[in-house]
Every structure is written in structure tokens, then in C-alpha cells.
Amino acid sequence: MGGMWYTEKQTDHFGITVEVNKTLHTEQTEFQKLDMVETPEFGNMLFLDGMVMTSEVDEFVYHEMVVHPALNTHPNPENVLVVGGGDGGAIREILKHKKVKKATLVEIDGKVIEYSKKYLPSIAGELDNPRVEVKVDDGFMHIVKSKNLYDVIMVDSTEPVGPAAPLFERGFYQGIYEALKDDGMFVAQTDNPWFKEDLIRKVMHDVKEIFPITKLYIANIPTYPSGMWTFTLGSKKYDPEAVDLNTIPELDTKYYTPRLHHAAFVLPKFVEDMTK
């Protein structure tokens, strides 16, 4: 193999590798190792602690799916919070919903925001929108201090290591419940079912103990471990599978569609078993 290659070791025995044209930026921030690289296959890519966070080519899948199922389930999502998500992709998708009056981003590492704006402008381009408030702060503590404030909360975190580890604990989900309004809902990325079965089972168990409606749904993201990715949704009132497709507005999307809204909740048997 010629050239330079970047490998993410996803388990002790498996990884994903991508050819790199050049390194755009590398830095050990206060919280994690940040690498921004240019690749021929996926465009510019952001790695944090050696893990793929996003790429210009396939980012739309993740960002559309972490946002639109919840925002098309809640009838009036005026005040929305994103915990993490410093690349700005979730914010970009949230702003496609006219009912959203304010979107707040709380990202612990300001360097992620800074270099996403510089090297991922197609993803981070809406972070300066007047409907957006960006806070460089600890998302866990922001949730703790927020009570009955948000209609929808999205946890757009890295994998459960380092600064993101507390974002996968039961106490965090309880805090989210209290930060949401009486009819609020949240969604979190919950990794992949091929390598992280125990994590998915734990998150489903914890969220089910707190939220009356708890659902798992999936999407296909080629640069993420195994390509199959899960999202866990917890809702106080509204069921995403009960949404009338005719009420879902036409959005400028590449992956999410009204029909896919329901289809995403239809799980392969081995994944469905993890939700029980």
C-alpha cells in the first residue's frame, strides 16, 4: 500500500483504515487528541483520540438521523439543546426546522469548534446563525443546571471514553429527563451493535427506567465501526413510531425521508434482542 494511511483500531482485532493525502492539523487539546486530515475517499475527516468523528462525504447520514426523527416526532420543538456536536452538523440539521426558535450547542472542547469551522465549513457553517447559541462548557454540568427548559435534547458525543464517558451513565439520562419539559424527548448516539452490545443493552435498560417511551433505531454510516449505527430515543409523551407520515415536512436531506422515519425503527433480530 503506497502513501500514508490512518487506521482506527475499533477492537483489539479489527479496525478501519483510510488513505490520507495530508494532515491539516494535529493537536493535543485540553481534553483529547485532535486530528484533521484530508482523504481522497471521504474528503476532510475529523478524528478525536484516534476515532473517526465525521467526514465530509458521509456526515449527512449521522447528522440527519440524530436530528430529524426526534424533531419530526415532537409537535413543537422550539428550544433544542445539543450536547457535544462541536462540528456543527446537528445544528445545521436542526435549523432546517422552522419551529425551532433557539438551538443551543454545549461543546466541552472549543478546539473542535474552531477547527471544524476552518476545515469542515459545509458541516459547521451554521454555528454563527442568530438562532444558535454556542457554549464551550461541560455538557454534563449544563444538563445538571437546566430544569424543565428544553423541548428536545440531542447527545452528539464521542464514544464512551475520556470526556464523553459520563454521557453514557444513568445519572446523565435522569438529568436529561429533568432538563426536559413535560412533553420533552431526547436522542443519543449509542454506538454499534456488532462490537458494543453490552453498551446498547445498558443504555436501553437505563433509559427505559426513566422514560415511558424508549426506542432504538439504526442508520448506515460507512466510516463508523461496523457501518451500522444505533440511536436511542427517550420520550415523555410522543412515540416516534406513531407519527403520521403526512405531517412530516419536506426537508433538504440526503438520507432521511418520511418513509425512512418509520423504517429506521425496524431492527434486525439480533439488534431487536438487545432492546429487551
mmCIF file of C-alpha atoms in Angstrom:
data_model
loop_
_atom_site.group_PDB
_atom_site.id
_atom_site.type_symbol
_atom_site.label_atom_id
_atom_site.label_comp_id
_atom_site.label_asym_id
_atom_site.label_seq_id
_atom_site.Cartn_x
_atom_site.Cartn_y
_atom_site.Cartn_z
ATOM 1 C CA MET A 1 0.000 0.000 0.000
ATOM 2 C CA GLY A 2 1.508 3.297 -1.065
ATOM 3 C CA GLY A 3 1.034 6.672 0.550
ATOM 4 C CA MET A 4 0.055 7.476 4.123
ATOM 5 C CA TRP A 5 -2.765 5.631 5.878
ATOM 6 C CA TYR A 6 -4.695 6.383 9.076
ATOM 7 C CA THR A 7 -6.074 3.411 10.997
ATOM 8 C CA GLU A 8 -8.741 3.468 13.687
ATOM 9 C CA LYS A 9 -8.440 0.331 15.770
ATOM 10 C CA GLN A 10 -12.066 -0.381 16.616
ATOM 11 C CA THR A 11 -11.486 -3.533 18.633
ATOM 12 C CA ASP A 12 -8.330 -5.401 19.637
ATOM 13 C CA HIS A 13 -8.641 -7.396 16.400
ATOM 14 C CA PHE A 14 -10.386 -5.102 13.893
ATOM 15 C CA GLY A 15 -10.031 -1.604 12.511
ATOM 16 C CA ILE A 16 -10.805 0.715 9.617
ATOM 17 C CA THR A 17 -8.092 2.345 7.536
ATOM 18 C CA VAL A 18 -8.195 5.265 5.135
ATOM 19 C CA GLU A 19 -5.582 6.747 2.829
ATOM 20 C CA VAL A 20 -4.564 10.284 3.763
ATOM 21 C CA ASN A 21 -3.451 12.964 1.315
ATOM 22 C CA LYS A 22 -2.178 15.236 4.059
ATOM 23 C CA THR A 23 -2.620 16.165 7.695
ATOM 24 C CA LEU A 24 -4.379 19.513 8.004
ATOM 25 C CA HIS A 25 -3.992 19.915 11.762
ATOM 26 C CA THR A 26 -2.982 17.827 14.759
ATOM 27 C CA GLU A 27 -3.124 18.888 18.402
ATOM 28 C CA GLN A 28 -3.411 17.519 21.910
ATOM 29 C CA THR A 29 -6.178 19.719 23.277
ATOM 30 C CA GLU A 30 -7.043 20.066 26.948
ATOM 31 C CA PHE A 31 -9.378 17.095 26.563
ATOM 32 C CA GLN A 32 -8.305 14.853 23.677
ATOM 33 C CA LYS A 33 -6.063 14.268 20.654
ATOM 34 C CA LEU A 34 -7.493 16.108 17.640
ATOM 35 C CA ASP A 35 -6.510 15.237 14.071
ATOM 36 C CA MET A 36 -7.954 16.808 10.934
ATOM 37 C CA VAL A 37 -6.868 15.050 7.738
ATOM 38 C CA GLU A 38 -7.637 15.259 4.034
ATOM 39 C CA THR A 39 -8.504 11.953 2.343
ATOM 40 C CA PRO A 40 -9.229 11.026 -1.283
ATOM 41 C CA GLU A 41 -12.200 8.806 -0.358
ATOM 42 C CA PHE A 42 -14.098 10.784 2.280
ATOM 43 C CA GLY A 43 -12.791 14.344 1.956
ATOM 44 C CA ASN A 44 -11.710 16.093 5.136
ATOM 45 C CA MET A 45 -12.100 13.926 8.238
ATOM 46 C CA LEU A 46 -12.025 14.697 11.950
ATOM 47 C CA PHE A 47 -10.516 12.191 14.381
ATOM 48 C CA LEU A 48 -10.660 12.534 18.168
ATOM 49 C CA ASP A 49 -8.442 10.233 20.213
ATOM 50 C CA GLY A 50 -7.898 8.166 17.093
ATOM 51 C CA MET A 51 -11.627 7.655 16.408
ATOM 52 C CA VAL A 52 -13.469 8.890 13.314
ATOM 53 C CA MET A 53 -15.900 11.630 14.313
ATOM 54 C CA THR A 54 -17.068 12.865 10.939
ATOM 55 C CA SER A 55 -16.177 13.167 7.270
ATOM 56 C CA GLU A 56 -17.336 15.497 4.534
ATOM 57 C CA VAL A 57 -18.678 12.647 2.397
ATOM 58 C CA ASP A 58 -20.844 10.591 4.768
ATOM 59 C CA GLU A 59 -21.568 13.031 7.626
ATOM 60 C CA PHE A 60 -25.090 13.713 6.372
ATOM 61 C CA VAL A 61 -26.302 10.277 7.478
ATOM 62 C CA TYR A 62 -25.369 10.704 11.111
ATOM 63 C CA HIS A 63 -26.418 14.325 11.428
ATOM 64 C CA GLU A 64 -29.771 13.859 9.721
ATOM 65 C CA MET A 65 -30.577 10.772 11.767
ATOM 66 C CA VAL A 66 -29.596 12.193 15.145
ATOM 67 C CA VAL A 67 -31.874 15.177 14.489
ATOM 68 C CA HIS A 68 -34.900 14.594 12.249
ATOM 69 C CA PRO A 69 -36.614 11.575 13.868
ATOM 70 C CA ALA A 70 -36.970 13.495 17.136
ATOM 71 C CA LEU A 71 -37.806 16.886 15.642
ATOM 72 C CA ASN A 72 -40.456 15.328 13.408
ATOM 73 C CA THR A 73 -41.946 13.488 16.383
ATOM 74 C CA HIS A 74 -42.200 16.434 18.781
ATOM 75 C CA PRO A 75 -45.032 18.722 17.576
ATOM 76 C CA ASN A 76 -43.457 21.973 18.752
ATOM 77 C CA PRO A 77 -39.674 21.745 19.277
ATOM 78 C CA GLU A 78 -38.966 25.419 19.933
ATOM 79 C CA ASN A 79 -35.992 25.083 22.282
ATOM 80 C CA VAL A 80 -33.411 22.448 21.362
ATOM 81 C CA LEU A 81 -30.107 21.501 23.017
ATOM 82 C CA VAL A 82 -27.137 19.664 21.504
ATOM 83 C CA VAL A 83 -24.607 18.236 23.952
ATOM 84 C CA GLY A 84 -21.296 17.762 22.140
ATOM 85 C CA GLY A 85 -21.541 18.085 18.388
ATOM 86 C CA GLY A 86 -18.839 20.730 18.075
ATOM 87 C CA ASP A 87 -18.527 20.023 14.341
ATOM 88 C CA GLY A 88 -21.885 21.772 13.915
ATOM 89 C CA GLY A 89 -23.628 19.152 11.762
ATOM 90 C CA ALA A 90 -26.520 18.569 14.160
ATOM 91 C CA ILE A 91 -27.052 22.319 14.460
ATOM 92 C CA ARG A 92 -27.197 22.636 10.666
ATOM 93 C CA GLU A 93 -29.932 19.999 10.503
ATOM 94 C CA ILE A 94 -31.886 21.437 13.446
ATOM 95 C CA LEU A 95 -32.125 24.812 11.730
ATOM 96 C CA LYS A 96 -33.996 23.198 8.823
ATOM 97 C CA HIS A 97 -36.988 23.026 11.178
ATOM 98 C CA LYS A 98 -38.843 26.334 11.148
ATOM 99 C CA LYS A 99 -40.499 25.657 14.507
ATOM 100 C CA VAL A 100 -37.133 25.751 16.277
ATOM 101 C CA LYS A 101 -36.678 29.204 17.780
ATOM 102 C CA LYS A 102 -33.379 28.525 19.552
ATOM 103 C CA ALA A 103 -30.705 25.855 19.272
ATOM 104 C CA THR A 104 -28.058 25.693 21.992
ATOM 105 C CA LEU A 105 -24.766 23.872 21.455
ATOM 106 C CA VAL A 106 -22.715 22.892 24.514
ATOM 107 C CA GLU A 107 -19.319 21.518 23.482
ATOM 108 C CA ILE A 108 -16.604 20.884 26.077
ATOM 109 C CA ASP A 109 -13.690 21.294 23.640
ATOM 110 C CA GLY A 110 -13.574 24.657 21.896
ATOM 111 C CA LYS A 111 -10.833 23.404 19.577
ATOM 112 C CA VAL A 112 -13.331 21.057 17.909
ATOM 113 C CA ILE A 113 -15.497 24.062 17.052
ATOM 114 C CA GLU A 114 -12.529 26.134 15.906
ATOM 115 C CA TYR A 115 -11.064 23.587 13.502
ATOM 116 C CA SER A 116 -14.436 22.357 12.251
ATOM 117 C CA LYS A 117 -15.216 25.919 11.171
ATOM 118 C CA LYS A 118 -11.853 26.087 9.401
ATOM 119 C CA TYR A 119 -11.706 22.678 7.726
ATOM 120 C CA LEU A 120 -15.335 21.453 7.683
ATOM 121 C CA PRO A 121 -17.293 24.549 6.593
ATOM 122 C CA SER A 122 -20.036 22.501 4.904
ATOM 123 C CA ILE A 123 -20.751 20.922 8.312
ATOM 124 C CA ALA A 124 -20.039 23.817 10.691
ATOM 125 C CA GLY A 125 -21.444 26.587 8.528
ATOM 126 C CA GLU A 126 -24.491 27.373 10.688
ATOM 127 C CA LEU A 127 -22.761 27.752 14.056
ATOM 128 C CA ASP A 128 -22.881 31.552 13.721
ATOM 129 C CA ASN A 129 -26.588 31.585 12.842
ATOM 130 C CA PRO A 130 -28.550 34.043 15.045
ATOM 131 C CA ARG A 131 -30.872 31.214 16.174
ATOM 132 C CA VAL A 132 -27.857 29.402 17.652
ATOM 133 C CA GLU A 133 -26.092 29.891 20.985
ATOM 134 C CA VAL A 134 -22.705 28.188 21.273
ATOM 135 C CA LYS A 135 -21.297 27.472 24.718
ATOM 136 C CA VAL A 136 -17.855 25.983 25.356
ATOM 137 C CA ASP A 137 -18.750 24.174 28.546
ATOM 138 C CA ASP A 138 -19.221 20.789 30.201
ATOM 139 C CA GLY A 139 -22.423 19.280 28.772
ATOM 140 C CA PHE A 140 -22.940 17.073 31.808
ATOM 141 C CA MET A 141 -22.911 20.064 34.158
ATOM 142 C CA HIS A 142 -25.087 22.101 31.783
ATOM 143 C CA ILE A 143 -27.725 19.381 31.997
ATOM 144 C CA VAL A 144 -27.468 19.295 35.792
ATOM 145 C CA LYS A 145 -28.129 23.050 35.967
ATOM 146 C CA SER A 146 -31.026 23.004 33.477
ATOM 147 C CA LYS A 147 -34.529 22.194 34.717
ATOM 148 C CA ASN A 148 -37.723 21.983 32.645
ATOM 149 C CA LEU A 149 -36.060 24.023 29.906
ATOM 150 C CA TYR A 150 -35.758 22.110 26.632
ATOM 151 C CA ASP A 151 -38.241 20.518 24.251
ATOM 152 C CA VAL A 152 -35.650 18.223 22.664
ATOM 153 C CA ILE A 153 -32.117 17.298 23.725
ATOM 154 C CA MET A 154 -29.608 15.576 21.445
ATOM 155 C CA VAL A 155 -26.483 13.924 22.818
ATOM 156 C CA ASP A 156 -23.978 14.076 19.964
ATOM 157 C CA SER A 157 -20.988 12.670 21.826
ATOM 158 C CA THR A 158 -17.877 10.699 21.068
ATOM 159 C CA GLU A 159 -17.672 7.051 22.143
ATOM 160 C CA PRO A 160 -17.904 6.397 25.911
ATOM 161 C CA VAL A 161 -14.267 7.089 26.734
ATOM 162 C CA GLY A 162 -12.458 10.152 28.057
ATOM 163 C CA PRO A 163 -14.554 13.315 28.460
ATOM 164 C CA ALA A 164 -17.666 11.609 26.996
ATOM 165 C CA ALA A 165 -17.764 8.707 29.481
ATOM 166 C CA PRO A 166 -20.236 10.408 31.909
ATOM 167 C CA LEU A 167 -22.651 10.955 28.999
ATOM 168 C CA PHE A 168 -23.495 7.248 28.950
ATOM 169 C CA GLU A 169 -24.413 6.916 32.638
ATOM 170 C CA ARG A 170 -27.874 6.538 34.131
ATOM 171 C CA GLY A 171 -27.464 9.725 36.170
ATOM 172 C CA PHE A 172 -26.984 11.708 32.975
ATOM 173 C CA TYR A 173 -30.202 10.351 31.494
ATOM 174 C CA GLN A 174 -32.026 11.236 34.719
ATOM 175 C CA GLY A 175 -30.610 14.751 34.424
ATOM 176 C CA ILE A 176 -31.843 14.932 30.833
ATOM 177 C CA TYR A 177 -35.318 13.916 31.984
ATOM 178 C CA GLU A 178 -35.342 16.793 34.458
ATOM 179 C CA ALA A 179 -33.935 19.259 31.910
ATOM 180 C CA LEU A 180 -36.768 18.470 29.511
ATOM 181 C CA LYS A 181 -40.228 19.985 29.593
ATOM 182 C CA ASP A 182 -43.225 17.828 30.476
ATOM 183 C CA ASP A 183 -43.586 16.603 26.896
ATOM 184 C CA GLY A 184 -39.871 16.597 26.059
ATOM 185 C CA MET A 185 -37.752 13.957 24.401
ATOM 186 C CA PHE A 186 -34.094 13.198 23.806
ATOM 187 C CA VAL A 187 -31.943 11.169 21.453
ATOM 188 C CA ALA A 188 -28.378 9.959 21.880
ATOM 189 C CA GLN A 189 -25.956 8.154 19.605
ATOM 190 C CA THR A 190 -25.346 4.763 21.193
ATOM 191 C CA ASP A 191 -22.594 3.181 19.088
ATOM 192 C CA ASN A 192 -22.825 -0.031 17.070
ATOM 193 C CA PRO A 193 -24.444 -3.414 17.762
ATOM 194 C CA TRP A 194 -21.593 -5.549 16.380
ATOM 195 C CA PHE A 195 -18.974 -4.524 18.933
ATOM 196 C CA LYS A 196 -20.922 -2.693 21.660
ATOM 197 C CA GLU A 197 -23.833 -4.975 22.549
ATOM 198 C CA ASP A 198 -23.258 -4.531 26.296
ATOM 199 C CA LEU A 199 -23.337 -0.741 25.968
ATOM 200 C CA ILE A 200 -26.580 -0.765 23.981
ATOM 201 C CA ARG A 201 -28.245 -3.117 26.448
ATOM 202 C CA LYS A 202 -27.133 -0.963 29.384
ATOM 203 C CA VAL A 203 -28.314 2.301 27.818
ATOM 204 C CA MET A 204 -31.677 0.788 26.840
ATOM 205 C CA HIS A 205 -32.139 -0.553 30.377
ATOM 206 C CA ASP A 206 -31.255 2.770 31.994
ATOM 207 C CA VAL A 207 -33.384 4.903 29.660
ATOM 208 C CA LYS A 208 -36.381 2.547 29.977
ATOM 209 C CA GLU A 209 -36.283 3.019 33.761
ATOM 210 C CA ILE A 210 -36.641 6.793 33.284
ATOM 211 C CA PHE A 211 -38.658 7.426 30.117
ATOM 212 C CA PRO A 212 -42.098 5.874 29.400
ATOM 213 C CA ILE A 213 -41.280 5.625 25.676
ATOM 214 C CA THR A 214 -37.846 4.268 24.730
ATOM 215 C CA LYS A 215 -36.906 3.254 21.196
ATOM 216 C CA LEU A 216 -33.763 2.188 19.353
ATOM 217 C CA TYR A 217 -33.228 2.988 15.680
ATOM 218 C CA ILE A 218 -30.412 2.484 13.199
ATOM 219 C CA ALA A 219 -28.610 4.045 10.246
ATOM 220 C CA ASN A 220 -25.792 3.047 7.912
ATOM 221 C CA ILE A 221 -22.616 5.126 8.279
ATOM 222 C CA PRO A 222 -19.602 3.678 6.424
ATOM 223 C CA THR A 223 -16.822 5.398 8.385
ATOM 224 C CA TYR A 224 -18.199 4.356 11.799
ATOM 225 C CA PRO A 225 -17.332 0.996 13.386
ATOM 226 C CA SER A 226 -19.148 -1.834 11.527
ATOM 227 C CA GLY A 227 -21.159 0.637 9.405
ATOM 228 C CA MET A 228 -24.341 0.013 11.421
ATOM 229 C CA TRP A 229 -25.036 2.721 13.992
ATOM 230 C CA THR A 230 -27.664 2.982 16.712
ATOM 231 C CA PHE A 231 -29.516 5.864 18.280
ATOM 232 C CA THR A 232 -31.566 5.650 21.471
ATOM 233 C CA LEU A 233 -34.610 7.876 21.845
ATOM 234 C CA GLY A 234 -36.361 8.545 25.147
ATOM 235 C CA SER A 235 -39.664 10.406 25.208
ATOM 236 C CA LYS A 236 -42.021 11.540 27.935
ATOM 237 C CA LYS A 237 -45.087 11.641 25.695
ATOM 238 C CA TYR A 238 -44.617 11.279 21.938
ATOM 239 C CA ASP A 239 -43.985 7.976 20.147
ATOM 240 C CA PRO A 240 -41.812 8.310 17.029
ATOM 241 C CA GLU A 241 -43.437 5.231 15.512
ATOM 242 C CA ALA A 242 -46.881 6.806 15.838
ATOM 243 C CA VAL A 243 -46.020 9.813 13.680
ATOM 244 C CA ASP A 244 -48.305 10.352 10.666
ATOM 245 C CA LEU A 245 -46.035 10.465 7.628
ATOM 246 C CA ASN A 246 -48.254 13.111 6.076
ATOM 247 C CA THR A 247 -47.298 15.531 8.864
ATOM 248 C CA ILE A 248 -43.545 15.253 8.171
ATOM 249 C CA PRO A 249 -42.431 18.295 6.150
ATOM 250 C CA GLU A 250 -40.285 18.055 3.042
ATOM 251 C CA LEU A 251 -36.724 18.753 4.117
ATOM 252 C CA ASP A 252 -33.486 19.200 2.202
ATOM 253 C CA THR A 253 -31.952 15.833 3.129
ATOM 254 C CA LYS A 254 -29.842 13.119 1.529
ATOM 255 C CA TYR A 255 -30.642 10.153 3.801
ATOM 256 C CA TYR A 256 -33.696 10.808 5.954
ATOM 257 C CA THR A 257 -37.156 10.630 4.373
ATOM 258 C CA PRO A 258 -40.667 10.350 5.833
ATOM 259 C CA ARG A 259 -40.818 6.637 4.941
ATOM 260 C CA LEU A 260 -37.374 6.077 6.439
ATOM 261 C CA HIS A 261 -38.602 7.700 9.660
ATOM 262 C CA HIS A 262 -40.616 4.551 10.383
ATOM 263 C CA ALA A 263 -38.272 2.102 8.683
ATOM 264 C CA ALA A 264 -35.330 3.102 10.903
ATOM 265 C CA PHE A 265 -37.142 1.651 13.924
ATOM 266 C CA VAL A 266 -37.489 -1.769 12.233
ATOM 267 C CA LEU A 267 -34.496 -3.610 13.655
ATOM 268 C CA PRO A 268 -32.646 -6.767 12.627
ATOM 269 C CA LYS A 269 -33.493 -9.567 15.024
ATOM 270 C CA PHE A 270 -30.108 -9.587 16.782
ATOM 271 C CA VAL A 271 -30.379 -5.830 17.384
ATOM 272 C CA GLU A 272 -34.009 -6.034 18.482
ATOM 273 C CA ASP A 273 -32.966 -8.612 21.080
ATOM 274 C CA MET A 274 -30.665 -6.024 22.649
ATOM 275 C CA THR A 275 -33.636 -3.801 23.450
ATOM 276 C CA LYS A 276 -35.419 -6.375 25.615
#
